[in-house]
GROMACS .gro file of C-alpha atoms in nm:
model
  440
    1UNK     CA    1  -1.494   1.993  -1.043
    2UNK     CA    2  -1.150   1.918  -0.905
    3UNK     CA    3  -1.101   1.542  -0.899
    4UNK     CA    4  -0.945   1.441  -0.568
    5UNK     CA    5  -0.702   1.152  -0.539
    6UNK     CA    6  -0.682   0.834  -0.338
    7UNK     CA    7  -0.341   0.695  -0.399
    8UNK     CA    8  -0.195   0.374  -0.262
    9UNK     CA    9  -0.004   0.085  -0.402
   10UNK     CA   10  -0.095   0.110  -0.758
   11UNK     CA   11  -0.268   0.437  -0.797
   12UNK     CA   12   0.047   0.539  -0.956
   13UNK     CA   13  -0.028   0.271  -1.203
   14UNK     CA   14  -0.370   0.422  -1.238
   15UNK     CA   15  -0.322   0.795  -1.250
   16UNK     CA   16  -0.107   1.095  -1.189
   17UNK     CA   17  -0.162   1.327  -0.896
   18UNK     CA   18  -0.185   1.704  -0.926
   19UNK     CA   19   0.081   1.951  -0.815
   20UNK     CA   20   0.136   2.043  -0.453
   21UNK     CA   21   0.135   2.390  -0.304
   22UNK     CA   22   0.467   2.580  -0.297
   23UNK     CA   23   0.724   2.415  -0.073
   24UNK     CA   24   0.837   2.608   0.231
   25UNK     CA   25   1.205   2.694   0.233
   26UNK     CA   26   1.452   2.534   0.470
   27UNK     CA   27   1.514   2.192   0.613
   28UNK     CA   28   1.247   2.030   0.826
   29UNK     CA   29   1.356   1.970   1.185
   30UNK     CA   30   1.485   1.627   1.276
   31UNK     CA   31   1.283   1.443   1.538
   32UNK     CA   32   1.417   1.264   1.842
   33UNK     CA   33   1.416   0.920   1.679
   34UNK     CA   34   1.786   0.824   1.656
   35UNK     CA   35   1.957   0.628   1.387
   36UNK     CA   36   1.988   0.268   1.499
   37UNK     CA   37   2.275   0.045   1.392
   38UNK     CA   38   2.229  -0.325   1.454
   39UNK     CA   39   2.514  -0.566   1.493
   40UNK     CA   40   2.533  -0.825   1.216
   41UNK     CA   41   2.295  -1.113   1.276
   42UNK     CA   42   2.222  -1.455   1.133
   43UNK     CA   43   2.065  -1.497   0.795
   44UNK     CA   44   1.720  -1.651   0.802
   45UNK     CA   45   1.540  -1.841   0.530
   46UNK     CA   46   1.371  -1.622   0.274
   47UNK     CA   47   1.109  -1.677   0.005
   48UNK     CA   48   1.111  -1.639  -0.368
   49UNK     CA   49   0.884  -1.419  -0.574
   50UNK     CA   50   0.766  -1.381  -0.929
   51UNK     CA   51   0.805  -1.076  -1.144
   52UNK     CA   52   0.644  -1.010  -1.482
   53UNK     CA   53   0.719  -1.371  -1.574
   54UNK     CA   54   0.438  -1.575  -1.411
   55UNK     CA   55   0.687  -1.842  -1.303
   56UNK     CA   56   0.856  -1.801  -0.961
   57UNK     CA   57   1.213  -1.684  -0.976
   58UNK     CA   58   1.489  -1.911  -0.842
   59UNK     CA   59   1.638  -1.843  -0.501
   60UNK     CA   60   1.918  -1.586  -0.517
   61UNK     CA   61   2.276  -1.703  -0.508
   62UNK     CA   62   2.493  -1.608  -0.208
   63UNK     CA   63   2.693  -1.367  -0.422
   64UNK     CA   64   2.373  -1.196  -0.540
   65UNK     CA   65   2.252  -1.167  -0.181
   66UNK     CA   66   2.580  -1.010  -0.069
   67UNK     CA   67   2.566  -0.741  -0.336
   68UNK     CA   68   2.194  -0.667  -0.331
   69UNK     CA   69   2.192  -0.440  -0.025
   70UNK     CA   70   2.452  -0.207   0.126
   71UNK     CA   71   2.591  -0.247   0.474
   72UNK     CA   72   2.424   0.017   0.690
   73UNK     CA   73   2.740   0.178   0.821
   74UNK     CA   74   2.754   0.526   0.977
   75UNK     CA   75   2.874   0.658   0.641
   76UNK     CA   76   2.575   0.508   0.458
   77UNK     CA   77   2.344   0.640   0.732
   78UNK     CA   78   2.481   0.991   0.677
   79UNK     CA   79   2.406   0.961   0.305
   80UNK     CA   80   2.053   0.843   0.385
   81UNK     CA   81   2.001   1.134   0.625
   82UNK     CA   82   2.102   1.381   0.355
   83UNK     CA   83   1.884   1.215   0.091
   84UNK     CA   84   1.577   1.211   0.312
   85UNK     CA   85   1.622   1.577   0.406
   86UNK     CA   86   1.660   1.669   0.040
   87UNK     CA   87   1.331   1.499  -0.053
   88UNK     CA   88   1.162   1.669   0.242
   89UNK     CA   89   1.275   2.008   0.111
   90UNK     CA   90   1.157   1.929  -0.240
   91UNK     CA   91   0.816   1.794  -0.140
   92UNK     CA   92   0.734   1.999   0.170
   93UNK     CA   93   0.668   1.678   0.366
   94UNK     CA   94   0.599   1.762   0.733
   95UNK     CA   95   0.729   1.435   0.877
   96UNK     CA   96   0.871   1.102   0.766
   97UNK     CA   97   1.002   0.786   0.929
   98UNK     CA   98   1.237   0.552   0.744
   99UNK     CA   99   1.319   0.199   0.856
  100UNK     CA  100   1.569  -0.036   0.686
  101UNK     CA  101   1.674  -0.380   0.809
  102UNK     CA  102   1.886  -0.657   0.655
  103UNK     CA  103   2.061  -0.960   0.809
  104UNK     CA  104   2.435  -0.903   0.849
  105UNK     CA  105   2.393  -0.551   0.706
  106UNK     CA  106   2.256  -0.372   1.014
  107UNK     CA  107   1.956  -0.142   1.047
  108UNK     CA  108   1.866   0.223   1.003
  109UNK     CA  109   1.563   0.370   1.182
  110UNK     CA  110   1.509   0.742   1.196
  111UNK     CA  111   1.230   1.000   1.202
  112UNK     CA  112   1.253   1.350   1.054
  113UNK     CA  113   1.032   1.655   1.079
  114UNK     CA  114   0.708   1.701   1.270
  115UNK     CA  115   0.408   1.484   1.349
  116UNK     CA  116   0.189   1.787   1.421
  117UNK     CA  117   0.240   2.119   1.246
  118UNK     CA  118   0.033   2.302   1.508
  119UNK     CA  119   0.249   2.201   1.804
  120UNK     CA  120   0.576   2.107   1.631
  121UNK     CA  121   0.563   1.770   1.805
  122UNK     CA  122   0.838   1.564   1.643
  123UNK     CA  123   0.782   1.268   1.415
  124UNK     CA  124   0.872   0.948   1.599
  125UNK     CA  125   0.925   0.581   1.504
  126UNK     CA  126   0.669   0.473   1.764
  127UNK     CA  127   0.368   0.654   1.615
  128UNK     CA  128   0.066   0.482   1.463
  129UNK     CA  129  -0.024   0.565   1.102
  130UNK     CA  130  -0.298   0.499   0.849
  131UNK     CA  131  -0.160   0.253   0.592
  132UNK     CA  132  -0.398   0.299   0.298
  133UNK     CA  133  -0.368   0.031   0.031
  134UNK     CA  134  -0.128  -0.183   0.233
  135UNK     CA  135  -0.467  -0.294   0.373
  136UNK     CA  136  -0.515  -0.484   0.045
  137UNK     CA  137  -0.238  -0.723   0.144
  138UNK     CA  138  -0.429  -0.818   0.459
  139UNK     CA  139  -0.763  -0.858   0.280
  140UNK     CA  140  -0.612  -1.079   0.010
  141UNK     CA  141  -0.424  -1.283   0.271
  142UNK     CA  142  -0.756  -1.347   0.446
  143UNK     CA  143  -0.904  -1.462   0.114
  144UNK     CA  144  -0.608  -1.691   0.047
  145UNK     CA  145  -0.645  -1.849   0.389
  146UNK     CA  146  -0.998  -1.943   0.285
  147UNK     CA  147  -0.848  -2.091  -0.031
  148UNK     CA  148  -0.615  -2.301   0.185
  149UNK     CA  149  -0.915  -2.426   0.383
  150UNK     CA  150  -1.090  -2.530   0.062
  151UNK     CA  151  -1.379  -2.292   0.130
  152UNK     CA  152  -1.331  -2.076  -0.181
  153UNK     CA  153  -1.148  -2.117  -0.512
  154UNK     CA  154  -0.947  -1.848  -0.685
  155UNK     CA  155  -1.127  -1.922  -1.009
  156UNK     CA  156  -1.474  -1.903  -0.856
  157UNK     CA  157  -1.688  -1.627  -1.014
  158UNK     CA  158  -1.767  -1.336  -0.782
  159UNK     CA  159  -2.137  -1.379  -0.868
  160UNK     CA  160  -2.128  -1.700  -0.664
  161UNK     CA  161  -2.087  -1.486  -0.351
  162UNK     CA  162  -2.216  -1.134  -0.430
  163UNK     CA  163  -2.527  -1.051  -0.633
  164UNK     CA  164  -2.557  -0.767  -0.881
  165UNK     CA  165  -2.194  -0.746  -0.996
  166UNK     CA  166  -2.157  -0.654  -1.365
  167UNK     CA  167  -2.003  -0.956  -1.540
  168UNK     CA  168  -2.034  -1.131  -1.205
  169UNK     CA  169  -2.071  -1.470  -1.372
  170UNK     CA  170  -1.737  -1.422  -1.549
  171UNK     CA  171  -1.511  -1.222  -1.316
  172UNK     CA  172  -1.313  -1.454  -1.089
  173UNK     CA  173  -1.173  -1.393  -0.742
  174UNK     CA  174  -0.827  -1.423  -0.897
  175UNK     CA  175  -0.903  -1.142  -1.143
  176UNK     CA  176  -1.033  -0.922  -0.862
  177UNK     CA  177  -0.720  -0.977  -0.651
  178UNK     CA  178  -0.497  -0.925  -0.957
  179UNK     CA  179  -0.664  -0.601  -1.070
  180UNK     CA  180  -0.792  -0.748  -1.396
  181UNK     CA  181  -1.169  -0.740  -1.346
  182UNK     CA  182  -1.260  -0.443  -1.566
  183UNK     CA  183  -1.490  -0.301  -1.296
  184UNK     CA  184  -1.502   0.077  -1.266
  185UNK     CA  185  -1.309   0.216  -0.969
  186UNK     CA  186  -1.570   0.361  -0.733
  187UNK     CA  187  -1.320   0.612  -0.592
  188UNK     CA  188  -1.302   0.781  -0.933
  189UNK     CA  189  -1.677   0.847  -0.947
  190UNK     CA  190  -1.760   1.220  -0.931
  191UNK     CA  191  -2.056   1.168  -0.696
  192UNK     CA  192  -1.838   0.970  -0.457
  193UNK     CA  193  -1.572   1.240  -0.469
  194UNK     CA  194  -1.829   1.508  -0.385
  195UNK     CA  195  -1.980   1.304  -0.101
  196UNK     CA  196  -1.642   1.235   0.056
  197UNK     CA  197  -1.501   1.586   0.032
  198UNK     CA  198  -1.828   1.737   0.152
  199UNK     CA  199  -1.839   1.519   0.464
  200UNK     CA  200  -1.501   1.350   0.521
  201UNK     CA  201  -1.613   1.224   0.862
  202UNK     CA  202  -1.922   1.052   0.719
  203UNK     CA  203  -1.971   0.676   0.700
  204UNK     CA  204  -1.987   0.471   0.378
  205UNK     CA  205  -2.113   0.113   0.373
  206UNK     CA  206  -1.953  -0.140   0.137
  207UNK     CA  207  -2.272  -0.155  -0.067
  208UNK     CA  208  -2.275   0.224  -0.109
  209UNK     CA  209  -1.921   0.204  -0.244
  210UNK     CA  210  -2.020  -0.066  -0.491
  211UNK     CA  211  -2.318   0.142  -0.603
  212UNK     CA  212  -2.080   0.421  -0.708
  213UNK     CA  213  -1.895   0.169  -0.925
  214UNK     CA  214  -2.186  -0.026  -1.071
  215UNK     CA  215  -2.355   0.283  -1.216
  216UNK     CA  216  -2.070   0.283  -1.471
  217UNK     CA  217  -2.018   0.033  -1.754
  218UNK     CA  218  -1.731  -0.211  -1.722
  219UNK     CA  219  -1.404  -0.092  -1.876
  220UNK     CA  220  -1.302  -0.420  -2.042
  221UNK     CA  221  -1.371  -0.793  -2.042
  222UNK     CA  222  -1.251  -0.992  -1.738
  223UNK     CA  223  -0.881  -1.071  -1.762
  224UNK     CA  224  -0.826  -0.865  -2.078
  225UNK     CA  225  -0.623  -0.585  -1.919
  226UNK     CA  226  -0.469  -0.459  -1.596
  227UNK     CA  227  -0.642  -0.168  -1.425
  228UNK     CA  228  -0.615  -0.078  -1.058
  229UNK     CA  229  -0.958  -0.061  -0.897
  230UNK     CA  230  -1.055  -0.034  -0.532
  231UNK     CA  231  -1.391  -0.186  -0.621
  232UNK     CA  232  -1.218  -0.523  -0.652
  233UNK     CA  233  -1.114  -0.523  -0.287
  234UNK     CA  234  -1.455  -0.421  -0.158
  235UNK     CA  235  -1.593  -0.730  -0.328
  236UNK     CA  236  -1.321  -0.954  -0.186
  237UNK     CA  237  -1.391  -0.817   0.160
  238UNK     CA  238  -1.755  -0.917   0.121
  239UNK     CA  239  -1.647  -1.266   0.013
  240UNK     CA  240  -1.434  -1.306   0.326
  241UNK     CA  241  -1.725  -1.192   0.543
  242UNK     CA  242  -1.975  -1.425   0.378
  243UNK     CA  243  -1.758  -1.735   0.378
  244UNK     CA  244  -1.581  -1.659   0.705
  245UNK     CA  245  -1.909  -1.595   0.883
  246UNK     CA  246  -1.793  -1.287   1.077
  247UNK     CA  247  -1.722  -0.919   0.995
  248UNK     CA  248  -1.407  -0.860   0.791
  249UNK     CA  249  -1.223  -0.673   1.067
  250UNK     CA  250  -1.278  -0.961   1.309
  251UNK     CA  251  -1.174  -1.222   1.054
  252UNK     CA  252  -0.852  -1.037   0.976
  253UNK     CA  253  -0.776  -0.985   1.345
  254UNK     CA  254  -0.826  -1.353   1.435
  255UNK     CA  255  -0.678  -1.514   1.126
  256UNK     CA  256  -0.410  -1.272   1.008
  257UNK     CA  257  -0.305  -1.022   1.275
  258UNK     CA  258  -0.295  -1.257   1.573
  259UNK     CA  259  -0.108  -1.543   1.397
  260UNK     CA  260   0.136  -1.287   1.254
  261UNK     CA  261   0.198  -1.130   1.595
  262UNK     CA  262   0.088  -0.783   1.482
  263UNK     CA  263  -0.033  -0.635   1.810
  264UNK     CA  264  -0.022  -0.275   1.686
  265UNK     CA  265  -0.223  -0.324   1.367
  266UNK     CA  266  -0.599  -0.273   1.358
  267UNK     CA  267  -0.896  -0.236   1.125
  268UNK     CA  268  -1.104   0.066   1.234
  269UNK     CA  269  -1.471   0.079   1.140
  270UNK     CA  270  -1.483   0.459   1.129
  271UNK     CA  271  -1.278   0.744   1.270
  272UNK     CA  272  -1.093   0.544   1.539
  273UNK     CA  273  -0.718   0.606   1.542
  274UNK     CA  274  -0.496   0.466   1.819
  275UNK     CA  275  -0.264   0.707   2.001
  276UNK     CA  276   0.000   0.826   1.970
  277UNK     CA  277  -0.029   0.906   1.601
  278UNK     CA  278   0.092   1.164   1.355
  279UNK     CA  279  -0.145   1.427   1.216
  280UNK     CA  280  -0.207   1.385   0.845
  281UNK     CA  281  -0.214   1.665   0.587
  282UNK     CA  282  -0.390   1.649   0.250
  283UNK     CA  283  -0.505   1.864  -0.039
  284UNK     CA  284  -0.783   1.615  -0.121
  285UNK     CA  285  -1.037   1.864   0.009
  286UNK     CA  286  -1.343   2.041  -0.127
  287UNK     CA  287  -1.143   2.363  -0.175
  288UNK     CA  288  -0.811   2.207  -0.271
  289UNK     CA  289  -0.641   2.373   0.027
  290UNK     CA  290  -0.423   2.159   0.253
  291UNK     CA  291  -0.611   2.050   0.565
  292UNK     CA  292  -0.558   1.826   0.868
  293UNK     CA  293  -0.726   1.492   0.784
  294UNK     CA  294  -0.638   1.308   1.106
  295UNK     CA  295  -0.997   1.252   1.217
  296UNK     CA  296  -1.146   1.162   0.879
  297UNK     CA  297  -1.355   0.848   0.851
  298UNK     CA  298  -1.174   0.565   0.671
  299UNK     CA  299  -1.490   0.357   0.611
  300UNK     CA  300  -1.487   0.471   0.248
  301UNK     CA  301  -1.166   0.274   0.198
  302UNK     CA  302  -1.274  -0.037   0.396
  303UNK     CA  303  -1.114  -0.358   0.263
  304UNK     CA  304  -0.910  -0.153   0.016
  305UNK     CA  305  -0.742   0.090   0.255
  306UNK     CA  306  -0.882   0.147   0.606
  307UNK     CA  307  -0.624  -0.016   0.833
  308UNK     CA  308  -0.382   0.132   1.088
  309UNK     CA  309  -0.037   0.005   1.188
  310UNK     CA  310   0.309   0.115   1.300
  311UNK     CA  311   0.669   0.086   1.189
  312UNK     CA  312   0.763  -0.236   1.369
  313UNK     CA  313   0.445  -0.422   1.274
  314UNK     CA  314   0.492  -0.325   0.910
  315UNK     CA  315   0.852  -0.441   0.929
  316UNK     CA  316   0.731  -0.781   1.045
  317UNK     CA  317   0.445  -0.791   0.794
  318UNK     CA  318   0.665  -0.711   0.494
  319UNK     CA  319   0.859  -1.034   0.539
  320UNK     CA  320   0.552  -1.244   0.622
  321UNK     CA  321   0.378  -1.114   0.309
  322UNK     CA  322   0.671  -1.182   0.078
  323UNK     CA  323   0.765  -1.522   0.218
  324UNK     CA  324   0.416  -1.662   0.278
  325UNK     CA  325   0.441  -1.762   0.644
  326UNK     CA  326   0.062  -1.778   0.686
  327UNK     CA  327  -0.016  -1.972   0.367
  328UNK     CA  328   0.047  -2.306   0.206
  329UNK     CA  329   0.347  -2.286  -0.032
  330UNK     CA  330   0.133  -2.350  -0.339
  331UNK     CA  331  -0.106  -2.072  -0.244
  332UNK     CA  332   0.178  -1.830  -0.180
  333UNK     CA  333   0.318  -1.919  -0.521
  334UNK     CA  334  -0.016  -1.822  -0.677
  335UNK     CA  335  -0.007  -1.489  -0.495
  336UNK     CA  336   0.340  -1.410  -0.623
  337UNK     CA  337   0.272  -1.488  -0.990
  338UNK     CA  338   0.274  -1.132  -1.115
  339UNK     CA  339   0.117  -1.020  -1.441
  340UNK     CA  340   0.242  -0.724  -1.645
  341UNK     CA  341   0.150  -0.362  -1.576
  342UNK     CA  342   0.211  -0.052  -1.785
  343UNK     CA  343   0.522   0.030  -1.578
  344UNK     CA  344   0.851  -0.132  -1.687
  345UNK     CA  345   0.990  -0.352  -1.412
  346UNK     CA  346   0.663  -0.351  -1.216
  347UNK     CA  347   0.435  -0.654  -1.191
  348UNK     CA  348   0.116  -0.711  -0.991
  349UNK     CA  349   0.019  -1.044  -0.835
  350UNK     CA  350  -0.269  -1.116  -0.598
  351UNK     CA  351  -0.284  -0.807  -0.379
  352UNK     CA  352   0.091  -0.756  -0.401
  353UNK     CA  353   0.328  -0.590  -0.644
  354UNK     CA  354   0.691  -0.638  -0.740
  355UNK     CA  355   0.893  -0.334  -0.841
  356UNK     CA  356   1.248  -0.393  -0.959
  357UNK     CA  357   1.296  -0.681  -0.719
  358UNK     CA  358   1.116  -0.535  -0.417
  359UNK     CA  359   0.795  -0.717  -0.316
  360UNK     CA  360   0.509  -0.567  -0.115
  361UNK     CA  361   0.268  -0.278  -0.141
  362UNK     CA  362   0.246   0.095  -0.094
  363UNK     CA  363  -0.052   0.277   0.045
  364UNK     CA  364  -0.207   0.622   0.053
  365UNK     CA  365  -0.520   0.794   0.165
  366UNK     CA  366  -0.578   1.156   0.257
  367UNK     CA  367  -0.295   1.270   0.484
  368UNK     CA  368  -0.086   0.953   0.496
  369UNK     CA  369   0.142   0.743   0.275
  370UNK     CA  370   0.326   0.419   0.337
  371UNK     CA  371   0.577   0.201   0.154
  372UNK     CA  372   0.614  -0.155   0.292
  373UNK     CA  373   0.856  -0.367   0.088
  374UNK     CA  374   1.083  -0.673   0.111
  375UNK     CA  375   1.383  -0.752  -0.111
  376UNK     CA  376   1.418  -1.132  -0.127
  377UNK     CA  377   1.769  -1.123  -0.275
  378UNK     CA  378   1.900  -0.954   0.040
  379UNK     CA  379   1.626  -1.051   0.285
  380UNK     CA  380   1.601  -0.676   0.342
  381UNK     CA  381   1.297  -0.478   0.457
  382UNK     CA  382   1.207  -0.116   0.386
  383UNK     CA  383   0.923   0.073   0.556
  384UNK     CA  384   0.862   0.443   0.493
  385UNK     CA  385   0.584   0.637   0.668
  386UNK     CA  386   0.470   0.993   0.578
  387UNK     CA  387   0.207   1.225   0.721
  388UNK     CA  388   0.112   1.378   0.387
  389UNK     CA  389  -0.015   1.258   0.049
  390UNK     CA  390   0.035   1.587  -0.134
  391UNK     CA  391   0.212   1.496  -0.456
  392UNK     CA  392   0.511   1.671  -0.609
  393UNK     CA  393   0.527   1.728  -0.986
  394UNK     CA  394   0.276   1.447  -1.034
  395UNK     CA  395   0.463   1.193  -0.821
  396UNK     CA  396   0.374   1.050  -0.482
  397UNK     CA  397   0.608   1.177  -0.210
  398UNK     CA  398   0.642   0.823  -0.074
  399UNK     CA  399   0.777   0.712  -0.413
  400UNK     CA  400   1.034   0.992  -0.410
  401UNK     CA  401   1.156   0.892  -0.064
  402UNK     CA  402   1.172   0.523  -0.155
  403UNK     CA  403   1.361   0.599  -0.476
  404UNK     CA  404   1.615   0.816  -0.295
  405UNK     CA  405   1.668   0.553  -0.024
  406UNK     CA  406   1.705   0.258  -0.260
  407UNK     CA  407   1.945   0.444  -0.488
  408UNK     CA  408   2.179   0.432  -0.189
  409UNK     CA  409   2.114   0.093  -0.031
  410UNK     CA  410   2.013  -0.121  -0.332
  411UNK     CA  411   2.131   0.052  -0.651
  412UNK     CA  412   2.059  -0.261  -0.857
  413UNK     CA  413   1.702  -0.263  -0.722
  414UNK     CA  414   1.582   0.097  -0.724
  415UNK     CA  415   1.218   0.153  -0.629
  416UNK     CA  416   1.096   0.351  -0.931
  417UNK     CA  417   0.738   0.411  -1.036
  418UNK     CA  418   0.686   0.621  -1.348
  419UNK     CA  419   0.447   0.911  -1.355
  420UNK     CA  420   0.128   0.891  -1.559
  421UNK     CA  421   0.010   1.142  -1.820
  422UNK     CA  422  -0.354   1.082  -1.729
  423UNK     CA  423  -0.583   1.300  -1.518
  424UNK     CA  424  -0.566   1.292  -1.138
  425UNK     CA  425  -0.808   1.079  -0.939
  426UNK     CA  426  -0.853   0.927  -0.596
  427UNK     CA  427  -0.706   0.586  -0.668
  428UNK     CA  428  -0.419   0.413  -0.482
  429UNK     CA  429  -0.091   0.310  -0.642
  430UNK     CA  430   0.236   0.369  -0.825
  431UNK     CA  431   0.243   0.638  -1.097
  432UNK     CA  432   0.200   0.497  -1.448
  433UNK     CA  433  -0.062   0.446  -1.719
  434UNK     CA  434  -0.371   0.274  -1.589
  435UNK     CA  435  -0.406  -0.020  -1.827
  436UNK     CA  436  -0.201  -0.280  -2.007
  437UNK     CA  437  -0.284  -0.582  -2.222
  438UNK     CA  438  -0.320  -0.908  -2.036
  439UNK     CA  439  -0.038  -1.159  -2.054
  440UNK     CA  440  -0.082  -1.425  -2.325
   0.00000   0.00000   0.00000
C-alpha cells in the first residue's frame, strides 16, 4: 500500500516524501498582491535563542544584525520575484505567498499563482490557510503557560495525566515537547493511513489517534534519541485540557490567541475553514492522484496540526514565539534549549526548531504548507504559504521556497533541510533522517 505523508515542521527530519507528478510547463500567473516596500522603521527589542548547544546564545552584536539580512530594495525584490517563479516552475506549485519583514530593511509581500485551479482565482496575501504543524507551537505555548502558573512541571511524567501510555511513568512532558519520547508516530500507522485516505472528511478523536500509536512498541527509551512524532502533541493537548479544565481549542483561544492579538487564527474541530481561503491540492489520496483537499477534516491532526491562520497573524506569531512575549523569561529559555537532530545546523527545542539561525516551525498537511520563522540576529520575519504539499524530488516545496528566498536575503542563514533516504510517510517536518542520539 502506498504510504501517504503528513509533513510539517520536522517531518523532513522524519522522512522523505515521494515524487510529484510531472510539472506543467510555463510560469504560473502572478496574483494581484503587490510587492510592498516599507520605509525604514525603529528597531525593537528582540530575544535570544539556543541552537544545538543547550545554552542560550548571546544577543547579536550591532554589526552582526546589520549584515544578517538584506535591505529589501526594488532590486532585491526583483531577485526574489525571479527566484519564487523559478521554484514554482520546478515544483508545479499552484499558488504561493511570501512575506518578509525586518526593521530598517523594509518589507516584501507578494502572492504568485492561483488560489483555485478550477476558477483561476489569484493567490492573495489576505487568504486564510491551514498551518499544519505550526499548530504545535500554539499547543506547547499553552502547556508552558501552565508551567508558568505552577500547575504542571516539564519533568512530570505523562502517566500523571493520561492513563495507558507506554512508558508513561518515565516519559516526561519535556520529552514529549522535545520529540524524544520514543512513542510510535500514529500518522505512520498503516491502518490510520487507510482510514484517513478512505474517508478524508471523517472525524478522529484524540483517543482514536493514540490507539493507532499504542498498538506499536516504543521505538527507544525516553530521552535516548530524537524522533519526530505527532503522538507526542496529542498527549500534550490532553494535558492542557485536563489541567486547564476546558477543551484545547478554547484554552488556546483564551490564553494564547487573544493575548497575542491573533484575531485571524482559529482551531477548527472538523472541516470548518474561514473564508476567503485558498484551495489545497495533495497527492496524499487513496489513488495517489492529486485532488482538492480543501474540505478535508483536520481532526486527525488536532493538537499537532489542525489550526488555521493567515499571513499577518503568522507574521506576528513568529516574533512572539521566538521572543517569548507570553511566557516568563526562564520558561522561554527552556523552550529555546534545542537538542541535536540528524540534520546539521538544525536543533529542536520544546515545540520549536532552529535551522541555521532561523527560529520557528514549518507545517504541512494535505494540500497546504507553511513556513513561519524569525531570525533573531536581524529581527527579521519570514512567512511562506503554499496551497500544495506535493513534494519535488523528495523535498517539501515549502523548503525549496524558503531556501531560495533566504539565499537572497540572509545568505549567512540559509534555510536548508536535508532530504532523507528513508521511506515516505505522513509525518510533519524538515527532510532528514528520523533519529539521532540524545545529547550527553
